[in-house]
Coordinates of C-alpha atoms in Angstrom, one line a residue:
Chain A
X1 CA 90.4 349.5 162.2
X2 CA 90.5 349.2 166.2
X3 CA 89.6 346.1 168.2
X4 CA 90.9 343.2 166.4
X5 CA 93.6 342.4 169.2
X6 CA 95.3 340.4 166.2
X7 CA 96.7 343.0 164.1
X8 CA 99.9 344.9 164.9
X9 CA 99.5 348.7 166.7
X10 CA 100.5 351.1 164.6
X11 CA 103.6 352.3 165.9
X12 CA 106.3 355.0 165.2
X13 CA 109.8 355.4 164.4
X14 CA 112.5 358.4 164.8
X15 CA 114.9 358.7 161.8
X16 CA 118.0 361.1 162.2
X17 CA 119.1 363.9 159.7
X18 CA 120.8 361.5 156.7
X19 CA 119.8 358.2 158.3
X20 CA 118.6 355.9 155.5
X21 CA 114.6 354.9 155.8
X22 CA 114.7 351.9 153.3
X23 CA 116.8 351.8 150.4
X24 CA 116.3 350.9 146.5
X25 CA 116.2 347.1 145.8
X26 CA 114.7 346.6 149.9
X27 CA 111.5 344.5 150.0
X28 CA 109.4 346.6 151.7
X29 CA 105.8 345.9 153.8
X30 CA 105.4 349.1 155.4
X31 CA 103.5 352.2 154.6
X32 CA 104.9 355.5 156.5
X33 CA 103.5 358.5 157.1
X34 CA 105.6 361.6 157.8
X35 CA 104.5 362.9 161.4
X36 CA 107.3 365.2 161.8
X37 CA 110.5 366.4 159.7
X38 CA 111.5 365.7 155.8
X39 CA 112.2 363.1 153.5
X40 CA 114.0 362.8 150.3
X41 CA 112.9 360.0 148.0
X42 CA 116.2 359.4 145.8
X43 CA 116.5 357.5 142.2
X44 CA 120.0 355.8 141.9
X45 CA 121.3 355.3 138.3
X46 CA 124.8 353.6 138.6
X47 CA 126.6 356.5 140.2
X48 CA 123.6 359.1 139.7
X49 CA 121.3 360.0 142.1
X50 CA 118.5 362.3 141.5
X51 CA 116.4 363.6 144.5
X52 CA 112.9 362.8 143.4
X53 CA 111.1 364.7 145.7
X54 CA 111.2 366.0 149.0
X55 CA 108.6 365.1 151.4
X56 CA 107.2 366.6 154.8
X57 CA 104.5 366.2 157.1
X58 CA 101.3 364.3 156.4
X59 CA 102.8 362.9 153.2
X60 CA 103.1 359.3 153.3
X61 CA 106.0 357.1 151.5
X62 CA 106.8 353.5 150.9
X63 CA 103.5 352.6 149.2
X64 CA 104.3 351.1 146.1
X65 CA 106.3 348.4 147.5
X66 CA 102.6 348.2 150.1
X67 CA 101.1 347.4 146.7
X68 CA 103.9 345.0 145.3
X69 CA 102.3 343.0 148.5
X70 CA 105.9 342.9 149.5
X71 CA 107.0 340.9 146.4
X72 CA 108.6 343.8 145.2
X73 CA 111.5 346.2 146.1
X74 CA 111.3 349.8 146.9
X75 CA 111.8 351.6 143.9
X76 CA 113.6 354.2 144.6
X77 CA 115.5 355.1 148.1
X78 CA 114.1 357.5 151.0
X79 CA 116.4 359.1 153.4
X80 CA 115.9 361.7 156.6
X81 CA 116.7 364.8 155.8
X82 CA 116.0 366.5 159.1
X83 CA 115.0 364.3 162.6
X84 CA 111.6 363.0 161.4
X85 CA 109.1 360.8 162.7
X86 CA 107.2 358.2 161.0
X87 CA 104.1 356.5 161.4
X88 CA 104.2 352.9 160.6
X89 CA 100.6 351.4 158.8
X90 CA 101.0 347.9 158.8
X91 CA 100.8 346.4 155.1
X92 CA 98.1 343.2 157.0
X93 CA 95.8 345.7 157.6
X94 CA 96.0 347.6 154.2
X95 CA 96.4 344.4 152.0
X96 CA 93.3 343.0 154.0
X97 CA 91.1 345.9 152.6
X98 CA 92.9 346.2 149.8
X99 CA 91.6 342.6 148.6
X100 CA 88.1 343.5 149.6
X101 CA 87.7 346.0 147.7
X102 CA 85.1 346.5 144.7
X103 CA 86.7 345.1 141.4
X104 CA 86.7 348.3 139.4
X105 CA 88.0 350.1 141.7
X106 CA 90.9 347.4 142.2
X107 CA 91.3 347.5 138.3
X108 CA 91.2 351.4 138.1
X109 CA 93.7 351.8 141.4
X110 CA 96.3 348.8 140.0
X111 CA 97.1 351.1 137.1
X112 CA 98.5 354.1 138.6
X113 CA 100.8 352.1 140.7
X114 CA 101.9 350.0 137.3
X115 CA 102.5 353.6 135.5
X116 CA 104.5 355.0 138.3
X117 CA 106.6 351.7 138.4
X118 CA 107.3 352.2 134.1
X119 CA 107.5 356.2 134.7
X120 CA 110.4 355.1 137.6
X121 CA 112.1 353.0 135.1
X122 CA 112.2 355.5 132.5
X123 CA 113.7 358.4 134.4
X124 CA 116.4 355.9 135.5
X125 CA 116.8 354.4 131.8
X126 CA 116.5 358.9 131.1
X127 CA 120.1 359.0 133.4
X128 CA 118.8 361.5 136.0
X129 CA 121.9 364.2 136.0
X130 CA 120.9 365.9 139.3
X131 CA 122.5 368.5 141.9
X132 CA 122.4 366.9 144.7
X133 CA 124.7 367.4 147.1
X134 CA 125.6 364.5 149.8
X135 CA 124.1 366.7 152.5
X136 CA 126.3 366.0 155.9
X137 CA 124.0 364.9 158.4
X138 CA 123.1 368.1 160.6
X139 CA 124.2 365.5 163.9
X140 CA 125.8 362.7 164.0
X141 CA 123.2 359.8 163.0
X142 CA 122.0 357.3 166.3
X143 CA 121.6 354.3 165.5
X144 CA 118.0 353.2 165.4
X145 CA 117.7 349.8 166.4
X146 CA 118.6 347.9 169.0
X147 CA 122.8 346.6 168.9
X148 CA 122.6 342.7 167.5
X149 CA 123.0 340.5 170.3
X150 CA 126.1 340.0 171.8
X151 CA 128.2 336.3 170.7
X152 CA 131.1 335.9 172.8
X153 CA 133.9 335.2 171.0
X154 CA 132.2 336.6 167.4
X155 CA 132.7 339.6 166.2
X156 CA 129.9 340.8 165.8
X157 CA 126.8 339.6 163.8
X158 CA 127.3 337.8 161.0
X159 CA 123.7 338.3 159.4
X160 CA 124.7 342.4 159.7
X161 CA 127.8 341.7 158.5
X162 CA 126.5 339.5 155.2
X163 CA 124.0 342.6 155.1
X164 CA 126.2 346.1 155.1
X165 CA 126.8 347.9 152.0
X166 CA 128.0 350.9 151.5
X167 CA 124.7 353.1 150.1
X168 CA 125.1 356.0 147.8
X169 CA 125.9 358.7 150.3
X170 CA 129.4 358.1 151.5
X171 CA 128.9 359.0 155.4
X172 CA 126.2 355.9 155.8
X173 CA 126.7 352.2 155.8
X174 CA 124.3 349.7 155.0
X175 CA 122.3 348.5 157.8
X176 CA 119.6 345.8 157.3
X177 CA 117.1 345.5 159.9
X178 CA 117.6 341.7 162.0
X179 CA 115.0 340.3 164.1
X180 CA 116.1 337.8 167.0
X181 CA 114.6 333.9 166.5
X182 CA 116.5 331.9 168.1
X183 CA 114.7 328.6 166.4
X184 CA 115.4 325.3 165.4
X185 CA 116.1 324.7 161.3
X186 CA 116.5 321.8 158.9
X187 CA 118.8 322.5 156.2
X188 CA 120.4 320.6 153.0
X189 CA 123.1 321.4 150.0
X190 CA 121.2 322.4 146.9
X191 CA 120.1 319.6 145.2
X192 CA 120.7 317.3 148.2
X193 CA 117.0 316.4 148.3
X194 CA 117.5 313.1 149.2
X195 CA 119.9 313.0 151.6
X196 CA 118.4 313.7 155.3
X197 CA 118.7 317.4 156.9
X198 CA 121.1 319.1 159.3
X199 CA 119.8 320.8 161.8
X200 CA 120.9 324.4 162.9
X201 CA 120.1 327.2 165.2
X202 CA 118.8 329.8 163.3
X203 CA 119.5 333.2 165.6
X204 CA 118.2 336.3 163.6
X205 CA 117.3 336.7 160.1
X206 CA 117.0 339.8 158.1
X207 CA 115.6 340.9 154.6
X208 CA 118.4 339.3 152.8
X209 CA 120.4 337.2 155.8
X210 CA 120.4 334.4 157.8
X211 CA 122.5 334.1 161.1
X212 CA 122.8 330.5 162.4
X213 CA 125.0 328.5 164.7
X214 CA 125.5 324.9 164.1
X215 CA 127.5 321.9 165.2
X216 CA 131.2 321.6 163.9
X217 CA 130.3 317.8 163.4
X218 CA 127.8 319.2 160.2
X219 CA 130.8 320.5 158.8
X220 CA 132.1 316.8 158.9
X221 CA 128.7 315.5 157.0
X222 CA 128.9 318.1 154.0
X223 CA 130.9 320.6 152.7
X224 CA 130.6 324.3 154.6
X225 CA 132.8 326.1 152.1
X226 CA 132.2 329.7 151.2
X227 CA 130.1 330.0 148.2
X228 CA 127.8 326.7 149.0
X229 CA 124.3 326.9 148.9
X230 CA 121.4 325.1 151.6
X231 CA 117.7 325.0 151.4
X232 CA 117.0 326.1 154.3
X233 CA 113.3 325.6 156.4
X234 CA 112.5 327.2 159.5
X235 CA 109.2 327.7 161.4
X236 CA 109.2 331.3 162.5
X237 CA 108.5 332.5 166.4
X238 CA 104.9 333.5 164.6
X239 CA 104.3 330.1 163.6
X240 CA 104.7 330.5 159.6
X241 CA 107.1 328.1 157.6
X242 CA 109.6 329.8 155.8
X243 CA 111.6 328.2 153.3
X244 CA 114.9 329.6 151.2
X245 CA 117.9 329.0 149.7
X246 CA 120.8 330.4 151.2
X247 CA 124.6 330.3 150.2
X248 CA 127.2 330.6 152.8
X249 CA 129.2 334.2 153.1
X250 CA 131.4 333.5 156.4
X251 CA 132.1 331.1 159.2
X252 CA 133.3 332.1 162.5
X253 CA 134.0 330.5 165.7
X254 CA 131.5 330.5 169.1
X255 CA 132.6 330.4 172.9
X256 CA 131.9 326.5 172.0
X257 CA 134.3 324.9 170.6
X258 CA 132.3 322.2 169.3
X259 CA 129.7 324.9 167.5
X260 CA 130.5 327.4 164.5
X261 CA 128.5 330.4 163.4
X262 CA 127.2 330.9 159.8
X263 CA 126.6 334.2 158.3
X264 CA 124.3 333.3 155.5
X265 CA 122.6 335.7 152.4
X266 CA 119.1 334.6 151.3
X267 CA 119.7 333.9 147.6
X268 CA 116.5 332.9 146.4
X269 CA 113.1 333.0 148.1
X270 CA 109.8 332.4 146.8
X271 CA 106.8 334.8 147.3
X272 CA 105.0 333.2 150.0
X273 CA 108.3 332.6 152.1
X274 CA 108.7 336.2 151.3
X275 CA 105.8 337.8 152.2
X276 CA 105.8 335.5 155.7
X277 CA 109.3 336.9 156.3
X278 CA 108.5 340.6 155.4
X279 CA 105.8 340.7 157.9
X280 CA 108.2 339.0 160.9
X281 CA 110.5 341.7 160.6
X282 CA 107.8 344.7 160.4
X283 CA 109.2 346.6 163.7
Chain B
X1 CA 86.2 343.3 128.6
X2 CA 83.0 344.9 130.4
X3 CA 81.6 343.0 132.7
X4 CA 78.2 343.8 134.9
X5 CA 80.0 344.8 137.1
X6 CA 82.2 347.3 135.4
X7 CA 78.9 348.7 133.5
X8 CA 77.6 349.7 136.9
X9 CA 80.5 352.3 136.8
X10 CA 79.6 353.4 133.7
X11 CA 77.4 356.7 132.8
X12 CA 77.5 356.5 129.2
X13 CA 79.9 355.3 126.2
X14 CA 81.3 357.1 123.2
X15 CA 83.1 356.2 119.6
X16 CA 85.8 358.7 119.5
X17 CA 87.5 359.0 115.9
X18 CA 91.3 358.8 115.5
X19 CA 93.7 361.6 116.6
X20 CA 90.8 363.6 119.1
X21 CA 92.1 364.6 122.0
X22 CA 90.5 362.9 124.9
X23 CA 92.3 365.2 128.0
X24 CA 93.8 367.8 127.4
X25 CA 97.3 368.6 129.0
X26 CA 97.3 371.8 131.2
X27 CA 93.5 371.8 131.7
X28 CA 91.4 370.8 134.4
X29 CA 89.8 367.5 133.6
X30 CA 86.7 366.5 134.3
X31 CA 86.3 363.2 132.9
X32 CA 87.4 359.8 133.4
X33 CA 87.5 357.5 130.8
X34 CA 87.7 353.4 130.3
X35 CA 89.4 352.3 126.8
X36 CA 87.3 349.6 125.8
X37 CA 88.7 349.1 122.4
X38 CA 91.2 350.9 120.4
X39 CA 94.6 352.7 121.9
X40 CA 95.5 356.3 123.1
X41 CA 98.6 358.2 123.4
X42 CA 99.8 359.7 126.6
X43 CA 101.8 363.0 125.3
X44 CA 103.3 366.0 126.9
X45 CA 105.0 369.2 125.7
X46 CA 108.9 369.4 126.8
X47 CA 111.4 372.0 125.5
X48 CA 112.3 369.6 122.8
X49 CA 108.4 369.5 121.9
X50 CA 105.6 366.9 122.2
X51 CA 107.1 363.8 123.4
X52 CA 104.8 360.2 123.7
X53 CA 105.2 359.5 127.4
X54 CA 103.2 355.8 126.7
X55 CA 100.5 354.0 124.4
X56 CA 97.3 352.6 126.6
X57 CA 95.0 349.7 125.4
X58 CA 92.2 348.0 126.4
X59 CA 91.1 348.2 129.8
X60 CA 93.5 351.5 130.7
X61 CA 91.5 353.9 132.8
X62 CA 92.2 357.7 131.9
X63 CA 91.9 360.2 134.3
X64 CA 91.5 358.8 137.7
X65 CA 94.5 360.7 138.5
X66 CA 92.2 364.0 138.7
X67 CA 89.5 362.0 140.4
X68 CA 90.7 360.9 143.4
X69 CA 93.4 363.4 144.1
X70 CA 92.4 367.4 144.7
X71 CA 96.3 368.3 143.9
X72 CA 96.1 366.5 140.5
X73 CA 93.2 368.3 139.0
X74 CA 94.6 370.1 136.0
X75 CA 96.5 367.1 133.7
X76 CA 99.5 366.9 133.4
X77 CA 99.5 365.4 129.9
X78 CA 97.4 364.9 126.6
X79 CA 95.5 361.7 126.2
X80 CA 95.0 361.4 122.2
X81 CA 93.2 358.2 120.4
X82 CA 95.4 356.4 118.0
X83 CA 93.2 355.3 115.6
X84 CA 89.2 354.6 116.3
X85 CA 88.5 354.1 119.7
X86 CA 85.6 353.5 121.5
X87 CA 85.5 354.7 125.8
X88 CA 83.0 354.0 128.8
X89 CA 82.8 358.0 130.5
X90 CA 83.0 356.5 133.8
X91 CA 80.1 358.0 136.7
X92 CA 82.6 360.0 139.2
X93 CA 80.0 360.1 141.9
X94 CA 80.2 356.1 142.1
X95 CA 83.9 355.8 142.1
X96 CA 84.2 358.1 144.7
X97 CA 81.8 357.0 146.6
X98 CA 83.4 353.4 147.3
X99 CA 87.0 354.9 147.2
X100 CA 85.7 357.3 150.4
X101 CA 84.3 353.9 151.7
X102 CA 88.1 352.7 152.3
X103 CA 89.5 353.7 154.9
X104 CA 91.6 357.0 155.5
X105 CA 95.2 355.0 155.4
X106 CA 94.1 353.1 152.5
X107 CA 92.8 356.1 150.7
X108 CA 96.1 358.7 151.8
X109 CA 98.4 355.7 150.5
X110 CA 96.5 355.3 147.2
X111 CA 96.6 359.4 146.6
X112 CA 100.3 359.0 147.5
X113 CA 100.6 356.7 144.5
X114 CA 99.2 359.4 142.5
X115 CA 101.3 362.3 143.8
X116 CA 104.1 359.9 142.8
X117 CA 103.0 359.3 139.5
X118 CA 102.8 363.1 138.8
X119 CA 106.0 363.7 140.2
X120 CA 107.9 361.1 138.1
X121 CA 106.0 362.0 134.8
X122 CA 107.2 365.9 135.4
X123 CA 110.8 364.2 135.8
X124 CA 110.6 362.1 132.4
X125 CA 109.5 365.3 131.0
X126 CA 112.4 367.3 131.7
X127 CA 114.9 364.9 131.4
X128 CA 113.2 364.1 128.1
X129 CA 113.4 368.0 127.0
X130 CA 117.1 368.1 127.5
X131 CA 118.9 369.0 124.8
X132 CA 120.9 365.9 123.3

């Protein structure tokens, strides 16, 4: 796979003992391969978890949602169990061969990954009753990623903000990963088709969020109440058009007082939009 | 439902009368098999006795699971026709030979799929033996 200059290194990623690697319901474009350490997959059932299985090195997780082409959600949850080390294989590359490879095989290779995806369903549907224990984390987990860049005046970022959950293991929040953009966007209530666009500033956008700062004037144009939806369209730093509806969680003020800062959750995306997004954010 | 191209996979086809068991749970298999008309039954023993994990149609490949993965050899569940049904005996030596022609990421995250599927279908087992 080395020389084409225009697909991604493959590059790694250290997890900390109970930090969460990608959770149940995340759209996932990543394939990981354990370098060093253990991982938990876990099925969540309402309030049930069930550790699946326990993974460690050379295994490789997160491939079903590689062969949902993004388009679908992780499954099941997979957590750190000790410091661990992953491998990143970029779902381009994989999908790429994926596509070119002989029919049958495609048709004989599709149906194991269907099964496993009715096989999940059913143990959930079963009502795993499992022993897990919410292990404590061995040390205190470090945070990944890089902070969210710094608003004055905000409190933080509203896209992590319209992001955090609180996951099935009580000592972790929620984190979904942001990338910076920092890009010009048109955007429009639902079902405003006619009337001409907004513009906005979108700053970073994540799996499910949108952070963007706009003009206190738009708020004069059309309503900006909690609750309202936009289609939104944006032209990513990688040059791909993304396009989504979004509905508006919080406003908060900037440094500028003529300027206001959306935190926005992605309500409904279509597959394209989501596939081009998935592969922006892959670290 | 064959195509040319699908024959070329194929070493040989078979009628196999209703109720046989095509793989056998708990033995190594060393077949894999193509429904081309007709239905099976995937089944497995629990506690709580032989349970039907799934029914396969038309088109459902049976098998590959031992194929293409060295820690899946022995089955983990019966495959039984339900009713007449008629299977292509796929040629191992050609599957494997394009599935070793991918490359080792692509061929380590399709085994994982595998080791997946195994692990889940031991889980619907024992929570399906469970008493009540």
């Amino acid at each position: 796979m080395g020389g084409d200059r225009s697909q991604p290194a493959i590059v790694r990623l250290k997890y900390s003992p109970g930090e969460q690697i990608f959770k149940a319901g995340d759209y996932g474009v990543s394939v990981y391969r354990i370098i060093m350490g253990q991982v938990d997959l876990v099925s969540v059932s309402g309030e049930h978890e069930s550790v699946l299985v326990s993974l460690s090195e050379g295994e490789v997780i997160g491939e079903t949602a590689f062969l949902g082409r993004g388009a679908q959600p992780h499954p099941v949850s997979a957590r750190a169990v000790k410091t661990t080390i992953l491998e990143v294989w970029h779902a381009a590359r994989l999908a790429d061969e994926y596509d070119r490879m002989p029919t049958f095989l495609r048709h004989l290779l599709d149906q194991p990954l269907d099964r496993l995806r009715r096989t999940r369903k059913l143990v959930s549907q079963l009502g795993a009753k499992s022993a897990l224990k919410i292990r404590p984390p061995e040390e205190k987990p470090e945070k990944r990623e890089e902070p969210p860049p710094k608003r004055t005046g905000a409190a933080g970022s509203a896209a992590l903000e319209a992001g955090e959950k609180t996951a099935g293991w009580a000592s972790q929040r929620r984190r979904y990963y942001r990338k910076k953009v920092d890009r010009e966007c048109a955007y429009r209530p639902v079902g405003a088709a006619s009337k001409p666009p907004l513009r906005g500033l979108v700053r970073d956008v994540s799996r499910e969020g949108v952070g963007m700062e706009i003009s206190y004037n738009n708020m004069k144009v059309v309503s900006h109440d909690v609750g309202d939806e936009f289609e939104l369209d944006l032209t990513l730093p990688d040059g791909k058009d993304l396009h989504c509806t979004v509905k508006l969680l919080h406003i908060k003020n900037t440094s500028d007082i003529t300027r206001r800062f959306l935190g926005l959750a992605i309500s409904d995306i279509g597959y394209e939009s989501q596939k081009r997004l998935g592969f922006f954010l892959m670290p | 439902m064959a195509g040319e191209e699908f024959r070329a996979y194929f070493k040989d086809e078979m009628d196999v009368p209703s109720g046989s068991i095509i793989i056998q749970e708990g033995r190594p298999s060393q077949w894999t098999f193509l429904v081309l008309k007709g239905q099976v039954k995937v089944k497995a023993n629990t506690a709580a006795g032989t349970v039907t994990l799934e029914t396969l149609g038309e088109g459902a490949v049976i098998g590959e699971m031992a194929l293409l993965e060295d820690s899946l050899k022995v089955v983990g569940a019966s495959v039984v026709a339900d009713g007449p049904v008629r299977v292509a005996v796929l040629d191992r030596e050609v599957v494997l030979r394009d599935f070793h022609a991918l490359s080792p990421q692509l061929q380590e995250t399709l085994r994982a799929v595998l080791r997946r599927l195994k692990e889940a279908g031991d889980e619907v087992k024992k929570l399906a033996g469970r008493p009540g």
